[in-house]
Tab-separated table of C-alpha atoms in Angstrom:
chain	number	residue	atom	x	y	z
A	188	GLU	CA	-4.836	-69.388	-50.994
A	189	THR	CA	-4.568	-71.979	-53.769
A	190	GLY	CA	-4.128	-75.574	-52.687
A	191	VAL	CA	-2.023	-78.274	-54.289
A	192	THR	CA	-3.043	-78.964	-57.872
A	193	GLN	CA	-2.091	-81.859	-60.127
A	194	SER	CA	-2.386	-82.508	-63.830
A	195	PRO	CA	-3.634	-84.388	-65.645
A	196	THR	CA	-6.481	-85.914	-63.680
A	197	HIS	CA	-6.417	-89.180	-65.585
A	198	LEU	CA	-3.951	-90.699	-67.997
A	199	ILE	CA	-3.812	-93.917	-70.010
A	200	LYS	CA	-0.508	-95.235	-71.326
A	201	THR	CA	0.779	-98.485	-72.752
A	202	ARG	CA	3.556	-100.628	-71.348
A	203	GLY	CA	7.015	-99.320	-72.210
A	204	GLN	CA	5.937	-95.722	-72.691
A	205	GLN	CA	7.080	-92.760	-70.638
A	206	VAL	CA	4.855	-90.405	-68.628
A	207	THR	CA	5.200	-87.017	-66.940
A	208	LEU	CA	2.915	-85.927	-64.130
A	209	ARG	CA	2.791	-82.368	-62.837
A	210	CYS	CA	2.200	-80.753	-59.477
A	211	SER	CA	1.818	-77.157	-58.378
A	212	SER	CA	2.562	-76.708	-54.714
A	213	GLN	CA	0.475	-74.646	-52.359
A	214	SER	CA	1.411	-70.981	-52.190
A	215	GLY	CA	4.389	-70.429	-49.880
A	216	HIS	CA	5.431	-74.094	-49.857
A	217	ASN	CA	8.961	-75.048	-50.905
A	218	THR	CA	8.946	-78.819	-50.387
A	219	VAL	CA	7.208	-81.363	-52.605
A	220	SER	CA	6.777	-85.086	-52.021
A	221	TRP	CA	5.361	-87.715	-54.377
A	222	TYR	CA	3.477	-90.856	-53.394
A	223	GLN	CA	2.116	-93.865	-55.303
A	224	GLN	CA	-1.199	-95.333	-54.156
A	225	ALA	CA	-2.080	-98.695	-55.701
A	226	LEU	CA	-5.716	-99.760	-55.628
A	227	GLY	CA	-6.771	-100.762	-52.132
A	228	GLN	CA	-3.438	-99.791	-50.582
A	229	GLY	CA	-2.038	-96.875	-48.635
A	230	PRO	CA	0.196	-94.361	-50.404
A	231	GLN	CA	3.898	-95.216	-50.684
A	232	PHE	CA	6.602	-92.560	-50.588
A	233	ILE	CA	8.469	-92.160	-53.886
A	234	PHE	CA	10.709	-89.144	-53.249
A	235	GLN	CA	10.845	-85.605	-51.927
A	236	TYR	CA	12.260	-82.400	-53.415
A	237	TYR	CA	13.509	-79.411	-51.472
A	238	ARG	CA	15.037	-76.362	-53.128
A	239	GLU	CA	15.171	-78.178	-56.470
A	240	GLU	CA	17.188	-81.125	-55.117
A	241	GLU	CA	16.053	-84.641	-54.289
A	242	ASN	CA	16.032	-84.770	-50.488
A	243	GLY	CA	14.949	-88.344	-49.862
A	244	ARG	CA	13.736	-91.399	-51.737
A	245	GLY	CA	11.615	-94.427	-51.022
A	246	ASN	CA	12.012	-97.930	-52.421
A	247	PHE	CA	11.394	-97.091	-56.086
A	248	PRO	CA	13.661	-97.874	-59.061
A	249	PRO	CA	15.624	-95.181	-60.952
A	250	ARG	CA	13.078	-95.125	-63.774
A	251	PHE	CA	11.036	-93.000	-61.381
A	252	SER	CA	12.617	-89.561	-61.485
A	253	GLY	CA	11.579	-86.038	-60.694
A	254	LEU	CA	12.258	-82.350	-60.947
A	255	GLN	CA	11.452	-79.304	-58.901
A	256	PHE	CA	11.424	-75.893	-60.522
A	257	PRO	CA	12.348	-72.468	-59.091
A	258	ASN	CA	8.637	-71.742	-58.474
A	259	TYR	CA	8.559	-75.002	-56.412
A	260	SER	CA	6.275	-76.811	-58.829
A	261	SER	CA	7.354	-80.359	-59.586
A	262	GLU	CA	7.256	-83.157	-62.133
A	263	LEU	CA	7.284	-86.907	-61.704
A	264	ASN	CA	8.644	-88.855	-64.674
A	265	VAL	CA	8.285	-92.581	-65.110
A	266	ASN	CA	10.156	-94.355	-67.899
A	267	ALA	CA	9.548	-97.816	-69.353
A	268	LEU	CA	6.078	-98.073	-67.850
A	269	GLU	CA	5.021	-101.426	-66.402
A	270	LEU	CA	1.516	-102.708	-65.717
A	271	ASP	CA	2.171	-102.440	-61.957
A	272	ASP	CA	2.724	-98.696	-62.327
A	273	SER	CA	-1.039	-98.313	-62.650
A	274	ALA	CA	-1.978	-96.304	-59.565
A	275	LEU	CA	-3.055	-92.965	-58.154
A	276	TYR	CA	-0.056	-90.648	-57.921
A	277	LEU	CA	-0.288	-88.084	-55.154
A	278	CYS	CA	1.716	-84.936	-54.717
A	279	ALA	CA	2.062	-83.210	-51.345
A	280	SER	CA	3.646	-79.901	-50.470
A	281	SER	CA	4.795	-78.411	-47.207
A	282	GLN	CA	6.026	-75.011	-46.097
A	283	LEU	CA	9.302	-76.328	-44.762
A	284	LEU	CA	11.069	-79.630	-44.472
A	285	GLY	CA	9.334	-81.700	-41.839
A	286	ASN	CA	6.197	-79.590	-41.692
A	287	GLU	CA	2.642	-80.798	-42.316
A	288	GLN	CA	2.099	-82.047	-45.852
A	289	PHE	CA	-0.908	-80.933	-47.897
A	290	PHE	CA	-2.039	-83.336	-50.595
A	291	GLY	CA	-3.370	-82.759	-54.079
A	292	PRO	CA	-6.250	-84.776	-55.570
A	293	GLY	CA	-3.913	-87.052	-57.507
A	294	THR	CA	-3.395	-88.280	-61.053
A	295	ARG	CA	-4.889	-91.665	-61.938
A	296	LEU	CA	-2.457	-93.496	-64.253
A	297	THR	CA	-3.577	-96.610	-66.098
A	298	VAL	CA	-0.971	-98.685	-67.932
A	299	LEU	CA	-2.334	-101.137	-70.512
B	241	ALA	CA	12.743	-98.420	-39.918
B	242	GLN	CA	9.142	-97.579	-39.229
B	243	SER	CA	5.845	-99.279	-40.011
B	244	VAL	CA	2.158	-99.011	-39.335
B	245	THR	CA	-0.465	-101.729	-38.961
B	246	GLN	CA	-4.128	-100.897	-39.221
B	247	LEU	CA	-5.871	-103.777	-37.529
B	248	ASP	CA	-9.160	-103.613	-39.444
B	249	SER	CA	-9.537	-103.284	-43.198
B	250	HIS	CA	-13.257	-102.494	-42.824
B	251	VAL	CA	-15.294	-101.108	-39.923
B	252	SER	CA	-19.064	-100.749	-40.037
B	253	VAL	CA	-21.025	-98.737	-37.446
B	254	SER	CA	-24.496	-97.283	-37.216
B	255	GLU	CA	-24.994	-93.548	-37.453
B	256	GLY	CA	-24.848	-91.994	-33.992
B	257	THR	CA	-22.754	-94.780	-32.450
B	258	PRO	CA	-19.055	-94.552	-31.489
B	259	VAL	CA	-16.252	-95.127	-33.967
B	260	LEU	CA	-12.972	-96.922	-33.159
B	261	LEU	CA	-10.278	-97.369	-35.803
B	262	ARG	CA	-7.231	-99.231	-34.517
B	263	CYS	CA	-3.597	-98.568	-35.370
B	264	ASN	CA	-0.326	-99.989	-34.065
B	265	TYR	CA	3.042	-98.594	-35.047
B	266	SER	CA	6.669	-99.555	-35.004
B	267	SER	CA	9.482	-97.012	-34.988
B	268	SER	CA	13.113	-96.972	-33.942
B	269	TYR	CA	12.822	-93.401	-32.735
B	270	SER	CA	10.175	-91.205	-31.175
B	271	PRO	CA	7.711	-90.958	-34.026
B	272	SER	CA	5.216	-88.418	-35.188
B	273	LEU	CA	1.834	-90.022	-35.835
B	274	PHE	CA	-1.053	-88.868	-37.980
B	275	TRP	CA	-4.491	-89.863	-39.144
B	276	TYR	CA	-5.547	-88.887	-42.650
B	277	VAL	CA	-8.946	-89.312	-44.279
B	278	GLN	CA	-9.581	-89.886	-47.972
B	279	HIS	CA	-13.029	-89.369	-49.406
B	280	PRO	CA	-13.748	-90.826	-52.878
B	281	ASN	CA	-12.148	-88.777	-55.655
B	282	LYS	CA	-10.704	-86.309	-53.157
B	283	GLY	CA	-7.230	-85.690	-51.789
B	284	LEU	CA	-5.976	-86.826	-48.414
B	285	GLN	CA	-6.975	-84.575	-45.540
B	286	LEU	CA	-5.183	-84.421	-42.200
B	287	LEU	CA	-7.501	-85.271	-39.297
B	288	LEU	CA	-5.002	-84.922	-36.464
B	289	LYS	CA	-1.356	-85.365	-35.525
B	290	TYR	CA	0.755	-86.332	-32.525
B	291	THR	CA	4.229	-84.835	-32.254
B	292	SER	CA	5.336	-85.610	-28.658
B	293	ALA	CA	3.125	-83.098	-26.906
B	294	ALA	CA	-0.138	-84.148	-25.220
B	295	THR	CA	-0.890	-87.857	-25.645
B	296	LEU	CA	-4.595	-87.220	-26.287
B	297	VAL	CA	-4.902	-85.397	-29.558
B	298	LYS	CA	-8.053	-83.682	-30.778
B	299	GLY	CA	-8.647	-83.282	-34.481
B	300	ILE	CA	-11.216	-81.984	-36.877
B	301	ASN	CA	-14.830	-83.151	-37.158
B	302	GLY	CA	-14.936	-84.499	-33.589
B	303	PHE	CA	-12.201	-87.102	-34.023
B	304	GLU	CA	-9.513	-87.726	-31.441
B	305	ALA	CA	-6.687	-90.195	-30.914
B	306	GLU	CA	-4.615	-91.310	-27.945
B	307	PHE	CA	-0.908	-92.073	-28.170
B	308	LYS	CA	-0.008	-95.046	-25.953
B	309	LYS	CA	3.708	-95.685	-26.023
B	310	SER	CA	3.515	-98.822	-23.873
B	311	GLU	CA	1.078	-100.393	-26.324
B	312	THR	CA	2.599	-98.754	-29.449
B	313	SER	CA	-0.916	-97.770	-30.421
B	314	PHE	CA	-2.596	-94.679	-31.829
B	315	HIS	CA	-6.288	-95.539	-32.121
B	316	LEU	CA	-8.750	-93.070	-33.676
B	317	THR	CA	-12.127	-92.499	-32.026
B	318	LYS	CA	-15.253	-90.432	-32.454
B	319	PRO	CA	-18.163	-90.450	-29.980
B	320	SER	CA	-20.940	-90.341	-32.557
B	321	ALA	CA	-20.645	-91.324	-36.219
B	322	HIS	CA	-22.157	-89.219	-38.972
B	323	MET	CA	-22.991	-90.334	-42.494
B	324	SER	CA	-20.388	-87.904	-43.841
B	325	ASP	CA	-17.661	-89.830	-41.954
B	326	ALA	CA	-17.848	-92.684	-44.455
B	327	ALA	CA	-14.404	-92.742	-46.085
B	328	GLU	CA	-10.992	-94.411	-46.075
B	329	TYR	CA	-8.827	-93.654	-43.041
B	330	PHE	CA	-5.056	-93.960	-42.931
B	331	CYS	CA	-2.797	-94.141	-39.913
B	332	VAL	CA	0.601	-92.636	-40.721
B	333	VAL	CA	3.994	-92.568	-39.003
B	334	SER	CA	6.912	-90.275	-39.640
B	335	LEU	CA	10.318	-89.651	-38.117
B	336	GLY	CA	9.878	-85.937	-38.655
B	337	SER	CA	7.026	-83.745	-37.508
B	338	GLY	CA	5.526	-83.701	-40.962
B	339	GLY	CA	7.450	-86.144	-43.077
B	340	GLY	CA	11.152	-85.587	-43.554
B	341	ALA	CA	13.538	-87.188	-46.010
B	342	ASP	CA	11.958	-90.598	-45.360
B	343	GLY	CA	8.509	-89.304	-46.173
B	344	LEU	CA	5.322	-90.451	-44.522
B	345	THR	CA	4.728	-94.178	-43.960
B	346	PHE	CA	1.053	-95.071	-44.447
B	347	GLY	CA	-0.933	-98.027	-43.197
B	348	LYS	CA	-3.085	-99.966	-45.649
B	349	GLY	CA	-6.198	-98.087	-44.641
B	350	THR	CA	-9.488	-98.783	-42.887
B	351	HIS	CA	-12.692	-98.384	-44.838
B	352	LEU	CA	-15.323	-96.867	-42.545
B	353	ILE	CA	-18.927	-97.683	-43.411
B	354	ILE	CA	-21.774	-95.826	-41.722
B	355	GLN	CA	-25.118	-97.625	-41.607
B	356	PRO	CA	-28.220	-95.396	-41.499
């Protein structure tokens, strides 16, 4: 059974650019959630996708957007990058809504 | 609304001695509570979870936690620390059993240091 994978591992962007992060959910999982973890902080919920629709959203502006594909993989897009967007972005998948979430290793984004 | 407060940002214990990581929560409804561990450069791993069954929850690697509604606490313990326990630990609250539309709400983390 393949776990949650994320790509790329690391990414460096400049302020104002756009970035796309990718996540492959664990086999058999249909729900994907994204979290932002700033240095020295706990992860913060960005949004969740279920059956290709956004199912819930945390306190993040609209420039954070996402997609879920028919194979349940997902993308996180961030437009107009700001310095404060520098963080570890974590993807988690679960078999059903409300079930245990399994986390990927994360993508480290640095905005200069 | 729900929130989690981890009372210690750092805890240092000697190998072989007990571990206590403290967590208080706030939730408008009956919450589900979790402890996750994060080793450097690795993903978050679930240690244990409470979802309104037994109040004493046993997890992996010898960890356990007790849900105390009257104290709104969910402290994590281990009888004897091992060097491999050194990591960041997160207390987490959720309205759903695994994180519904509101996602998981994480505390700020407790860095556990194990002295040889």
